[in-house]
CSV table of C-alpha atoms and ligand atoms in Angstrom, one decimal:
chain,number,residue,atom,x,y,z
A,1,MET,CA,0.0,0.0,0.0
A,2,ARG,CA,2.8,2.3,0.9
A,3,GLY,CA,4.0,2.6,-2.7
A,4,MET,CA,0.5,3.8,-3.8
A,5,THR,CA,0.3,6.8,-1.6
A,6,GLN,CA,0.5,10.0,-3.6
A,7,TYR,CA,1.0,13.4,-2.3
A,8,GLN,CA,0.2,16.7,-4.1
A,9,THR,CA,1.4,20.1,-3.0
A,10,VAL,CA,-1.5,22.4,-3.5
A,11,GLU,CA,-1.4,26.2,-3.9
A,12,ASP,CA,-4.3,28.6,-2.9
A,13,GLY,CA,-6.5,28.8,-6.0
A,14,ASP,CA,-5.7,25.3,-7.3
A,15,VAL,CA,-8.7,23.2,-8.1
A,16,GLN,CA,-8.7,20.4,-5.6
A,17,LEU,CA,-10.3,17.0,-6.5
A,18,ARG,CA,-11.2,14.0,-4.5
A,19,ASP,CA,-8.8,11.9,-6.4
A,20,GLY,CA,-7.2,10.0,-3.6
A,21,THR,CA,-4.1,12.1,-3.4
A,22,ILE,CA,-3.0,13.5,0.0
A,23,LYS,CA,-2.9,17.3,-0.2
A,24,LEU,CA,0.1,19.2,1.3
A,25,HIS,CA,-1.0,22.7,2.1
A,26,GLY,CA,0.9,26.0,2.6
A,27,PRO,CA,0.7,28.9,5.0
A,28,ALA,CA,-2.4,30.5,3.5
A,29,ALA,CA,-4.3,27.2,3.9
A,30,PHE,CA,-3.2,27.0,7.5
A,31,GLU,CA,-4.6,30.4,8.1
A,32,GLY,CA,-7.9,29.4,6.4
A,33,MET,CA,-8.1,26.4,8.6
A,34,ARG,CA,-7.3,28.3,11.8
A,35,LYS,CA,-10.3,30.5,11.2
A,36,ALA,CA,-12.7,27.8,10.3
A,37,GLY,CA,-11.4,25.6,13.1
A,38,ARG,CA,-11.7,28.4,15.6
A,39,LEU,CA,-15.4,29.0,14.6
A,40,ALA,CA,-16.1,25.4,15.1
A,41,ALA,CA,-14.6,25.5,18.5
A,42,GLU,CA,-16.4,28.7,19.5
A,43,ILE,CA,-19.7,27.2,18.5
A,44,LEU,CA,-19.0,24.1,20.6
A,45,ASP,CA,-18.0,26.4,23.5
A,46,ALA,CA,-21.1,28.4,23.2
A,47,LEU,CA,-23.4,25.3,23.3
A,48,VAL,CA,-22.3,24.4,26.8
A,49,PRO,CA,-25.1,26.3,28.7
A,50,PHE,CA,-27.8,25.0,26.4
A,51,VAL,CA,-27.1,21.3,26.7
A,52,GLN,CA,-29.5,20.7,29.5
A,53,PRO,CA,-32.4,18.3,30.3
A,54,GLY,CA,-35.6,19.5,28.4
A,55,VAL,CA,-33.8,20.8,25.4
A,56,THR,CA,-34.4,19.1,22.0
A,57,THR,CA,-31.7,18.2,19.6
A,58,GLY,CA,-33.5,20.2,17.0
A,59,GLN,CA,-33.1,23.3,19.2
A,60,ILE,CA,-29.4,22.6,19.4
A,61,ASP,CA,-29.3,22.3,15.6
A,62,ASP,CA,-31.0,25.7,15.3
A,63,LEU,CA,-28.4,27.3,17.6
A,64,VAL,CA,-25.5,25.7,15.6
A,65,ARG,CA,-27.0,27.0,12.3
A,66,GLU,CA,-27.5,30.6,13.7
A,67,MET,CA,-24.0,30.6,15.2
A,68,THR,CA,-22.5,29.2,12.0
A,69,LEU,CA,-24.2,31.9,9.8
A,70,ASP,CA,-23.4,34.6,12.3
A,71,GLY,CA,-19.8,33.7,12.0
A,72,GLY,CA,-19.9,34.1,8.2
A,73,ALA,CA,-19.9,30.4,7.5
A,74,VAL,CA,-22.4,27.8,6.3
A,75,PRO,CA,-22.8,24.4,7.9
A,76,ALA,CA,-21.1,22.0,5.6
A,77,THR,CA,-23.5,19.2,6.6
A,78,MET,CA,-26.6,21.0,5.1
A,79,GLY,CA,-27.4,19.3,1.9
A,80,TYR,CA,-24.3,16.9,2.3
A,81,ARG,CA,-25.4,13.6,0.7
A,82,GLY,CA,-29.0,14.6,1.5
A,83,PHE,CA,-28.4,15.4,5.2
A,84,GLN,CA,-30.6,18.3,6.1
A,85,HIS,CA,-29.2,19.6,9.3
A,86,SER,CA,-26.4,21.9,10.7
A,87,CYS,CA,-24.8,19.4,13.0
A,88,CYS,CA,-25.0,15.8,14.1
A,89,THR,CA,-26.4,15.0,17.6
A,90,SER,CA,-25.5,11.5,18.8
A,91,ILE,CA,-27.0,10.4,22.1
A,92,ASN,CA,-26.0,7.4,24.4
A,93,GLN,CA,-25.9,4.3,22.2
A,94,VAL,CA,-25.7,6.4,18.9
A,95,ILE,CA,-22.1,6.2,17.6
A,96,CYS,CA,-22.4,9.1,15.1
A,97,HIS,CA,-24.5,11.0,12.6
A,98,GLY,CA,-27.5,11.2,14.9
A,99,ILE,CA,-30.1,13.4,13.2
A,100,PRO,CA,-31.4,16.4,15.2
A,101,GLY,CA,-35.1,16.5,15.8
A,102,ASP,CA,-37.7,16.2,18.5
A,103,ARG,CA,-35.6,14.1,20.9
A,104,VAL,CA,-35.6,15.7,24.3
A,105,LEU,CA,-32.4,15.6,26.3
A,106,LYS,CA,-33.0,13.9,29.6
A,107,ASP,CA,-31.0,13.6,32.9
A,108,GLY,CA,-28.2,11.1,32.5
A,109,ASP,CA,-27.8,11.3,28.7
A,110,ILE,CA,-24.4,11.7,27.1
A,111,ILE,CA,-24.4,13.5,23.7
A,112,ASN,CA,-21.9,14.2,21.0
A,113,ILE,CA,-22.4,17.4,18.9
A,114,ASP,CA,-20.4,17.4,15.8
A,115,VAL,CA,-20.2,20.7,13.8
A,116,THR,CA,-18.5,21.6,10.5
A,117,PRO,CA,-18.6,25.4,9.6
A,118,LEU,CA,-17.4,26.0,6.0
A,119,LEU,CA,-15.7,29.4,6.2
A,120,ASP,CA,-14.1,31.1,3.2
A,121,GLY,CA,-13.9,27.7,1.5
A,122,TRP,CA,-12.3,25.8,4.5
A,123,HIS,CA,-13.9,23.2,6.7
A,124,GLY,CA,-13.5,23.2,10.4
A,125,ASP,CA,-14.7,19.8,11.6
A,126,SER,CA,-15.0,19.1,15.4
A,127,SER,CA,-17.0,17.3,18.0
A,128,ARG,CA,-17.2,17.1,21.7
A,129,MET,CA,-19.2,15.1,24.3
A,130,TYR,CA,-21.6,16.9,26.7
A,131,LEU,CA,-23.1,15.4,29.9
A,132,VAL,CA,-26.8,16.1,30.5
A,133,GLY,CA,-27.5,16.5,34.2
A,134,ASP,CA,-26.2,13.8,36.4
A,135,VAL,CA,-24.4,11.2,34.4
A,136,PRO,CA,-23.4,7.8,35.9
A,137,ILE,CA,-19.7,7.2,36.5
A,138,LYS,CA,-19.5,4.4,33.9
A,139,ALA,CA,-20.5,6.8,31.2
A,140,ARG,CA,-18.3,9.6,32.5
A,141,ARG,CA,-15.3,7.3,32.4
A,142,LEU,CA,-16.1,6.3,28.9
A,143,VAL,CA,-16.2,10.0,27.9
A,144,ASP,CA,-12.9,10.7,29.7
A,145,VAL,CA,-11.1,7.8,28.1
A,146,THR,CA,-12.5,8.7,24.6
A,147,TYR,CA,-11.0,12.2,25.0
A,148,GLU,CA,-7.7,10.7,26.0
A,149,CYS,CA,-7.9,8.5,23.0
A,150,LEU,CA,-8.2,11.5,20.7
A,151,MET,CA,-5.3,13.4,22.5
A,152,ILE,CA,-3.1,10.3,22.5
A,153,GLY,CA,-3.7,9.9,18.8
A,154,ILE,CA,-2.9,13.6,18.2
A,155,GLU,CA,0.4,13.1,20.0
A,156,GLN,CA,1.5,10.7,17.4
A,157,ALA,CA,0.8,13.3,14.6
A,158,LYS,CA,4.2,14.5,13.5
A,159,PRO,CA,6.4,14.4,10.4
A,160,GLY,CA,7.9,11.0,9.8
A,161,ALA,CA,5.4,9.1,11.8
A,162,ARG,CA,2.9,6.9,9.9
A,163,LEU,CA,-0.9,7.2,9.9
A,164,GLY,CA,-1.1,3.8,11.6
A,165,ASP,CA,0.8,5.0,14.5
A,166,ILE,CA,-2.3,7.2,15.4
A,167,GLY,CA,-4.8,4.3,15.2
A,168,ALA,CA,-2.4,2.0,17.1
A,169,ALA,CA,-2.1,4.4,20.0
A,170,ILE,CA,-5.9,5.0,20.1
A,171,GLN,CA,-6.7,1.2,19.9
A,172,GLN,CA,-4.2,0.4,22.6
A,173,HIS,CA,-5.6,3.0,25.0
A,174,ALA,CA,-9.2,2.1,24.4
A,175,GLU,CA,-8.7,-1.7,24.7
A,176,ARG,CA,-6.7,-1.3,27.9
A,177,HIS,CA,-10.0,-0.1,29.3
A,178,ARG,CA,-11.8,-2.9,27.6
A,179,TYR,CA,-13.7,-0.6,25.3
A,180,GLY,CA,-14.4,-1.3,21.6
A,181,VAL,CA,-13.1,0.9,18.8
A,182,VAL,CA,-15.5,1.5,16.0
A,183,ARG,CA,-14.2,0.4,12.6
A,184,GLU,CA,-16.9,1.5,10.2
A,185,PHE,CA,-16.1,5.2,10.4
A,186,CYS,CA,-12.8,7.0,10.2
A,187,GLY,CA,-11.2,10.4,10.4
A,188,HIS,CA,-10.4,12.0,7.0
A,189,GLY,CA,-8.4,14.5,5.2
A,190,LEU,CA,-10.1,17.8,4.8
A,191,GLY,CA,-9.5,21.4,3.8
A,192,ARG,CA,-11.3,22.8,0.7
A,193,LEU,CA,-12.9,19.4,0.7
A,194,PHE,CA,-15.0,18.0,3.6
A,195,HIS,CA,-14.0,14.4,3.3
A,196,ASP,CA,-10.8,13.7,1.4
A,197,ALA,CA,-7.8,11.3,1.5
A,198,PRO,CA,-6.4,9.9,3.7
A,199,GLU,CA,-8.7,7.7,5.7
A,200,VAL,CA,-7.6,8.0,9.3
A,201,VAL,CA,-8.6,4.7,11.0
A,202,HIS,CA,-8.7,4.5,14.8
A,203,ALA,CA,-7.5,0.9,15.0
A,204,ALA,CA,-4.3,0.0,13.2
A,205,ARG,CA,-0.7,-1.4,13.4
A,206,ALA,CA,2.0,1.1,14.3
A,207,GLY,CA,4.4,1.6,11.4
A,208,THR,CA,1.8,1.1,8.7
A,209,GLY,CA,0.1,3.5,6.4
A,210,PRO,CA,1.1,6.7,4.7
A,211,GLU,CA,3.9,8.8,6.1
A,212,LEU,CA,2.8,12.0,7.8
A,213,ARG,CA,4.3,15.1,6.0
A,214,PRO,CA,4.1,18.8,6.8
A,215,GLY,CA,1.0,20.5,5.2
A,216,MET,CA,-1.3,17.5,5.6
A,217,PHE,CA,-4.7,18.3,7.1
A,218,PHE,CA,-7.0,15.7,8.6
A,219,THR,CA,-9.4,14.9,11.4
A,220,ILE,CA,-9.0,12.4,14.2
A,221,GLU,CA,-12.4,11.4,15.5
A,222,PRO,CA,-12.3,8.1,17.5
A,223,MET,CA,-15.7,6.5,18.3
A,224,ILE,CA,-15.3,4.3,21.3
A,225,ASN,CA,-18.0,1.9,22.7
A,226,LEU,CA,-18.5,0.9,26.3
A,227,GLY,CA,-19.1,-2.7,24.9
A,228,LYS,CA,-18.2,-4.4,21.7
A,229,PRO,CA,-17.0,-2.5,18.6
A,230,GLY,CA,-19.9,-3.5,16.4
A,231,MET,CA,-22.2,-1.0,14.6
A,232,LYS,CA,-25.7,-1.2,13.3
A,233,MET,CA,-27.2,1.3,10.8
A,234,LEU,CA,-30.8,2.4,11.5
A,235,ASP,CA,-33.4,2.5,8.7
A,236,ASP,CA,-33.0,6.3,8.3
A,237,GLY,CA,-29.6,5.5,6.6
A,238,TRP,CA,-27.7,7.9,8.9
A,239,THR,CA,-28.0,7.0,12.6
A,240,ALA,CA,-25.3,4.5,13.5
A,241,VAL,CA,-25.9,2.8,16.9
A,242,THR,CA,-23.8,0.2,18.8
A,243,ARG,CA,-24.8,-3.3,17.8
A,244,ASP,CA,-25.0,-4.4,21.5
A,245,ARG,CA,-26.7,-1.0,22.4
A,246,SER,CA,-23.9,-0.1,24.7
A,247,LEU,CA,-23.0,3.6,25.2
A,248,SER,CA,-20.7,5.2,22.6
A,249,ALA,CA,-18.6,8.4,22.8
A,250,GLN,CA,-16.6,10.5,20.3
A,251,PHE,CA,-14.4,13.6,20.2
A,252,GLU,CA,-13.0,15.1,17.0
A,253,HIS,CA,-10.3,17.7,16.1
A,254,SER,CA,-9.1,18.9,12.8
A,255,ILE,CA,-5.3,19.2,12.7
A,256,GLY,CA,-2.5,20.2,10.4
A,257,ILE,CA,0.9,18.5,10.3
A,258,THR,CA,3.7,21.1,10.9
A,259,GLU,CA,7.5,20.8,10.6
A,260,THR,CA,7.7,19.9,14.3
A,261,GLY,CA,4.4,18.2,15.1
A,262,CYS,CA,0.9,19.4,14.5
A,263,GLU,CA,-1.4,22.3,15.0
A,264,ILE,CA,-4.9,21.7,16.4
A,265,PHE,CA,-7.3,24.0,14.5
A,266,THR,CA,-10.3,23.3,16.6
A,267,GLU,CA,-9.0,23.7,20.2
A,268,SER,CA,-11.4,25.3,22.6
A,269,PRO,CA,-10.4,29.1,23.2
A,270,LYS,CA,-12.2,28.9,26.5
A,271,GLY,CA,-10.5,25.7,27.6
A,272,LEU,CA,-13.7,23.6,27.5
A,273,HIS,CA,-11.8,20.6,26.2
A,274,LYS,CA,-13.9,17.9,27.8
A,275,PRO,CA,-16.7,17.6,30.4
A,276,PRO,CA,-17.4,18.7,33.1
A,277,TYR,CA,-17.5,22.1,31.5
B,1,MF3,N1,-18.9,15.9,10.7
B,1,MF3,C1,-18.9,14.5,10.4
B,1,MF3,C2,-17.5,14.1,10.3
B,1,MF3,O1,-16.9,14.2,11.3
B,1,MF3,C3,-19.6,14.3,9.1
B,1,MF3,C4,-21.1,14.5,9.2
B,1,MF3,S1,-21.8,14.2,7.7
B,1,MF3,C5,-23.4,14.4,7.9
B,1,MF3,O2,-16.9,13.7,9.3
B,1,MF3,F1,-23.9,14.4,6.8
B,1,MF3,F2,-23.7,13.3,8.6
B,1,MF3,F3,-23.7,15.4,8.6
B,2,CO,CO1,-14.9,14.5,10.5
B,3,CO,CO1,-17.3,15.9,12.4
């Protein structure tokens, strides 16, 4: 596989295609991603006081849309492959891509909110977990360890490392806690495109996969189940739930590989990195 990896240095203004090449971006692109990522993080920060018992996921979606538009961006998920909403709201056993609607948040729920403002042509993709009221310790520990998985993955992200080093570190940490790493969904390259090469798997062998080079932009977004790793897709074609109906958690950052390590584009300006907020 290694021999197949193709990199492409892209300049501002170049047409960028989903052709399987890994894009290597310059300083102007970093600046674009910084702004889009910051808006994503500000939206997730601003949601904190609203994520309470009694609120519906549809109301959260309305807030995300308003804040995205107020920030001069559009929600990249609106109209994406038929998705009609401004964010994904994934509660309890929902792994990802939960559809906002009439569901009322209740005491003890855990929820992932995933936003992707498209600002000046750049995608800032990030998600966090939120605790609704009093959440049992088992669920809070899952949320904590899932955040640790994301950050341990990010620690591997530096030039010369391989993409598989990220998944290996995440998998090792999750499985040490007897949690299951979801295999059906991955992180992804992004930038001008929402979902681009490479696929960033969250369970892998160290030393495998493409080499990380300065200028690569991608997400890391581990989905970790309290039980087995299996997934089942609901009939709506979007909502992915744990096969064993155990709880699932996820955090996501968009990052760029630098000369010395990586830059996190979607870090919380308010320090609201993980619950309790
Ligand atoms: N933001 C999600 C991701 O992390 C993608 C959501 S696509 C949608 O890649 F259509 F489900 F919204
Ligand atoms: Co993503
Ligand atoms: Co996302």
